[in-house]
Tab-separated table of C-alpha atoms in Angstrom:
chain	number	residue	atom	x	y	z
A	1	MET	CA	0.000	0.000	0.000
A	2	ASN	CA	1.430	3.403	-0.903
A	3	ALA	CA	2.260	6.049	1.678
A	4	GLY	CA	-0.625	8.310	0.594
A	5	LYS	CA	-3.224	5.612	1.245
A	6	VAL	CA	-1.680	4.778	4.609
A	7	ALA	CA	-1.744	8.455	5.619
A	8	ALA	CA	-5.350	8.820	4.445
A	9	ARG	CA	-6.428	5.758	6.450
A	10	ARG	CA	-4.635	7.035	9.528
A	11	GLU	CA	-6.245	10.462	9.137
A	12	ALA	CA	-9.687	8.857	8.780
A	13	LYS	CA	-9.102	6.748	11.911
A	14	VAL	CA	-7.962	9.801	13.897
A	15	ALA	CA	-11.083	11.666	12.747
A	16	SER	CA	-13.330	8.796	13.836
A	17	ILE	CA	-11.625	8.644	17.249
A	18	VAL	CA	-12.044	12.414	17.693
A	19	THR	CA	-15.731	12.118	16.740
A	20	ALA	CA	-16.163	9.356	19.333
A	21	ALA	CA	-14.354	11.498	21.921
A	22	TRP	CA	-16.797	14.363	21.263
A	23	LYS	CA	-19.672	11.939	21.746
A	24	LEU	CA	-18.267	10.905	25.127
A	25	ALA	CA	-17.617	14.535	26.069
A	26	GLY	CA	-21.229	15.340	25.259
A	27	GLY	CA	-22.374	12.883	27.884
A	28	HIS	CA	-19.669	13.310	30.524
A	29	GLY	CA	-18.116	16.745	29.971
A	30	ILE	CA	-14.726	17.339	28.432
A	31	GLY	CA	-12.913	16.230	31.590
A	32	GLY	CA	-14.956	13.026	31.653
A	33	VAL	CA	-13.458	11.622	28.460
A	34	SER	CA	-11.586	8.505	29.527
A	35	LEU	CA	-9.226	6.653	27.220
A	36	HIS	CA	-10.703	3.369	28.413
A	37	ALA	CA	-14.251	4.394	27.436
A	38	LEU	CA	-12.995	5.914	24.190
A	39	ALA	CA	-11.205	2.710	23.223
A	40	ARG	CA	-14.405	0.759	23.887
A	41	GLU	CA	-16.391	3.278	21.830
A	42	VAL	CA	-14.143	2.869	18.775
A	43	GLY	CA	-13.762	-0.885	19.134
A	44	MET	CA	-10.131	-1.176	20.133
A	45	ARG	CA	-8.058	-1.818	23.212
A	46	GLN	CA	-6.871	1.202	25.169
A	47	PRO	CA	-3.139	0.681	24.414
A	48	SER	CA	-3.992	0.807	20.702
A	49	LEU	CA	-5.097	4.442	21.084
A	50	TYR	CA	-1.459	5.350	21.716
A	51	GLU	CA	-0.763	4.497	18.092
A	52	TYR	CA	-2.804	7.604	17.229
A	53	PHE	CA	-2.341	9.840	20.298
A	54	ASP	CA	0.749	9.681	22.477
A	55	SER	CA	-1.143	11.106	25.461
A	56	LYS	CA	-4.567	12.218	26.597
A	57	HIS	CA	-3.444	15.815	26.033
A	58	ALA	CA	-2.680	14.908	22.410
A	59	LEU	CA	-6.285	13.725	22.103
A	60	TYR	CA	-7.511	17.005	23.619
A	61	ASP	CA	-5.287	18.872	21.173
A	62	ALA	CA	-6.866	17.018	18.253
A	63	MET	CA	-10.311	17.849	19.647
A	64	PHE	CA	-9.313	21.513	20.101
A	65	ALA	CA	-8.162	21.680	16.468
A	66	ASP	CA	-11.310	19.897	15.285
A	67	ALA	CA	-13.573	22.314	17.156
A	68	ASN	CA	-11.742	25.315	15.735
A	69	ARG	CA	-12.104	23.882	12.226
A	70	GLN	CA	-15.845	23.596	12.900
A	71	LEU	CA	-15.910	27.237	14.026
A	72	LEU	CA	-13.950	28.339	10.954
A	73	GLN	CA	-16.420	26.512	8.730
A	74	ARG	CA	-19.310	28.257	10.478
A	75	LEU	CA	-17.610	31.634	10.055
A	76	ASP	CA	-16.890	30.924	6.381
A	77	GLU	CA	-20.633	30.461	5.806
A	78	LEU	CA	-21.468	33.928	7.167
A	79	LEU	CA	-22.786	36.634	4.929
A	80	ILE	CA	-21.015	39.741	6.151
A	81	PRO	CA	-22.866	43.054	5.884
A	82	ARG	CA	-20.929	46.101	4.670
A	83	ASP	CA	-21.794	48.086	7.787
A	84	PRO	CA	-18.908	47.492	10.248
A	85	SER	CA	-21.144	47.442	13.330
A	86	ALA	CA	-23.545	44.965	11.706
A	87	ALA	CA	-20.595	42.810	10.612
A	88	LEU	CA	-19.219	42.801	14.159
A	89	LYS	CA	-22.620	41.780	15.544
A	90	ASN	CA	-22.777	38.960	12.975
A	91	TYR	CA	-19.382	37.587	14.007
A	92	LEU	CA	-20.100	37.844	17.716
A	93	ARG	CA	-23.572	36.314	17.341
A	94	THR	CA	-21.996	33.405	15.463
A	95	PHE	CA	-19.366	32.899	18.187
A	96	MET	CA	-22.102	32.930	20.828
A	97	SER	CA	-24.377	30.488	19.038
A	98	PHE	CA	-21.418	28.189	18.319
A	99	ALA	CA	-20.358	28.246	21.977
A	100	ILE	CA	-23.864	27.685	23.306
A	101	GLN	CA	-24.632	24.854	20.912
A	102	ASP	CA	-22.242	22.356	22.547
A	103	ALA	CA	-21.223	22.578	26.209
A	104	ALA	CA	-18.209	20.264	25.928
A	105	ARG	CA	-16.869	22.094	22.885
A	106	ARG	CA	-17.363	25.465	24.641
A	107	GLU	CA	-15.538	24.132	27.664
A	108	LEU	CA	-12.508	23.010	25.661
A	109	LEU	CA	-12.326	26.057	23.375
A	110	PHE	CA	-13.186	28.917	25.681
A	111	GLN	CA	-12.366	27.753	29.203
A	112	ARG	CA	-9.443	25.993	30.905
A	113	PRO	CA	-11.006	22.748	32.173
A	114	ILE	CA	-8.028	20.410	31.681
A	115	PRO	CA	-5.121	20.985	34.087
A	116	ASP	CA	-1.838	21.609	32.241
A	117	PHE	CA	-3.424	21.292	28.789
A	118	VAL	CA	-2.015	23.779	26.313
A	119	PRO	CA	-2.933	23.432	22.640
A	120	ALA	CA	-0.075	22.833	20.212
A	121	SER	CA	0.955	25.863	18.183
A	122	GLU	CA	-0.677	24.437	15.027
A	123	SER	CA	-3.968	23.962	16.856
A	124	TYR	CA	-3.796	27.369	18.506
A	125	ALA	CA	-3.140	28.945	15.103
A	126	LEU	CA	-6.617	27.713	14.082
A	127	ALA	CA	-8.113	29.534	17.086
A	128	GLU	CA	-6.283	32.714	16.112
A	129	GLN	CA	-7.506	32.310	12.548
A	130	ALA	CA	-11.081	32.061	13.839
A	131	LEU	CA	-10.679	35.212	15.934
A	132	GLY	CA	-9.025	37.187	13.134
A	133	PRO	CA	-12.200	38.295	11.313
A	134	ALA	CA	-13.870	39.337	14.572
A	135	ALA	CA	-10.838	41.444	15.531
A	136	LYS	CA	-10.830	42.972	12.046
A	137	SER	CA	-14.541	43.772	12.432
A	138	MET	CA	-13.876	45.436	15.764
A	139	HIS	CA	-11.207	47.629	14.202
A	140	GLU	CA	-13.473	48.534	11.269
A	141	ALA	CA	-16.276	49.404	13.705
A	142	GLY	CA	-13.920	51.786	15.523
A	143	VAL	CA	-12.830	49.584	18.439
A	144	THR	CA	-9.048	49.695	18.149
A	145	GLN	CA	-7.644	49.823	21.676
A	146	GLN	CA	-6.646	46.441	23.117
A	147	GLY	CA	-8.427	47.182	26.384
A	148	ASP	CA	-11.671	47.854	24.498
A	149	ILE	CA	-11.254	44.644	22.482
A	150	ASP	CA	-10.655	42.732	25.722
A	151	CYS	CA	-13.843	44.221	27.181
A	152	ILE	CA	-15.913	43.094	24.177
A	153	VAL	CA	-14.474	39.583	24.464
A	154	ALA	CA	-15.289	39.559	28.194
A	155	MET	CA	-18.799	40.881	27.503
A	156	VAL	CA	-19.512	38.110	24.981
A	157	ALA	CA	-18.074	35.465	27.322
A	158	GLY	CA	-20.257	36.808	30.120
A	159	LEU	CA	-23.380	36.658	27.970
A	160	ILE	CA	-22.559	33.069	27.006
A	161	GLU	CA	-22.027	31.990	30.607
A	162	ALA	CA	-25.118	33.848	31.879
A	163	GLN	CA	-27.195	32.248	29.136
A	164	MET	CA	-25.923	28.745	29.824
A	165	SER	CA	-26.231	29.106	33.600
A	166	ASN	CA	-29.635	30.784	33.791
A	167	ASP	CA	-31.577	30.039	30.617
A	168	PRO	CA	-30.127	27.085	28.684
A	169	GLY	CA	-31.946	26.690	25.412
A	170	GLY	CA	-33.389	30.197	25.608
A	171	ASN	CA	-32.187	33.662	24.686
A	172	ARG	CA	-32.724	35.737	27.812
A	173	TRP	CA	-29.089	36.909	27.857
A	174	THR	CA	-27.887	36.477	24.282
A	175	ARG	CA	-30.655	38.690	22.884
A	176	HIS	CA	-28.898	41.685	24.450
A	177	LEU	CA	-25.817	41.343	22.235
A	178	PRO	CA	-26.793	43.931	19.569
A	179	ARG	CA	-27.623	46.601	22.149
A	180	LEU	CA	-24.468	45.962	24.166
A	181	VAL	CA	-22.305	46.063	21.029
A	182	ASP	CA	-23.871	49.394	20.029
A	183	LEU	CA	-23.296	50.814	23.508
A	184	PHE	CA	-19.741	49.593	23.682
A	185	VAL	CA	-18.737	50.624	20.166
A	186	ASP	CA	-20.223	54.103	20.689
A	187	ASP	CA	-18.345	54.435	23.972
A	188	ALA	CA	-15.026	53.230	22.461
A	189	ILE	CA	-15.333	55.652	19.545
A	190	THR	CA	-16.284	58.559	21.825
A	191	ARG	CA	-13.357	57.897	24.149
A	192	SER	CA	-10.905	57.573	21.229
A	193	LYS	CA	-11.898	61.047	19.973
A	194	ARG	CA	-11.043	62.703	23.287
């Protein structure tokens, strides 16, 4: 068998293991993914997983990369309005809906639930790529100071957490995003003119 076919088979197997890991995470939380249960789920013995992932953190890294690829795909499907403020709201709304849609994925991407887990540089580059258009939208809307950008990120994270904690499946908190973006962008622009 040629090297290309071997690599393709390996890549397909890794993808199926990552999919099974997400399934387990959906039922047990991201920290509840055990290699023993994962091996059972994919029909192999636990030591055989080490052929694909040299550690549990390597599995988490593959999941982190996979989730960021999913986010990038979602962002690629967006129709971006010409108005910078509307474009920013579109990006942030998409981030929020993506985060709220899957608790385990949100946990791995946007929180620090796994002690000592740090994504590999290649995986983290995907996260930066996903954040790039939102940062560009902020700049185009007039939010250029790092402190202001940090505040918008914190605001969106707070809306996500309030929504998930107090009204899962609803929109009590997330519906306020457009108004809060308008308020914050207006404030950032006003302060930058002083």
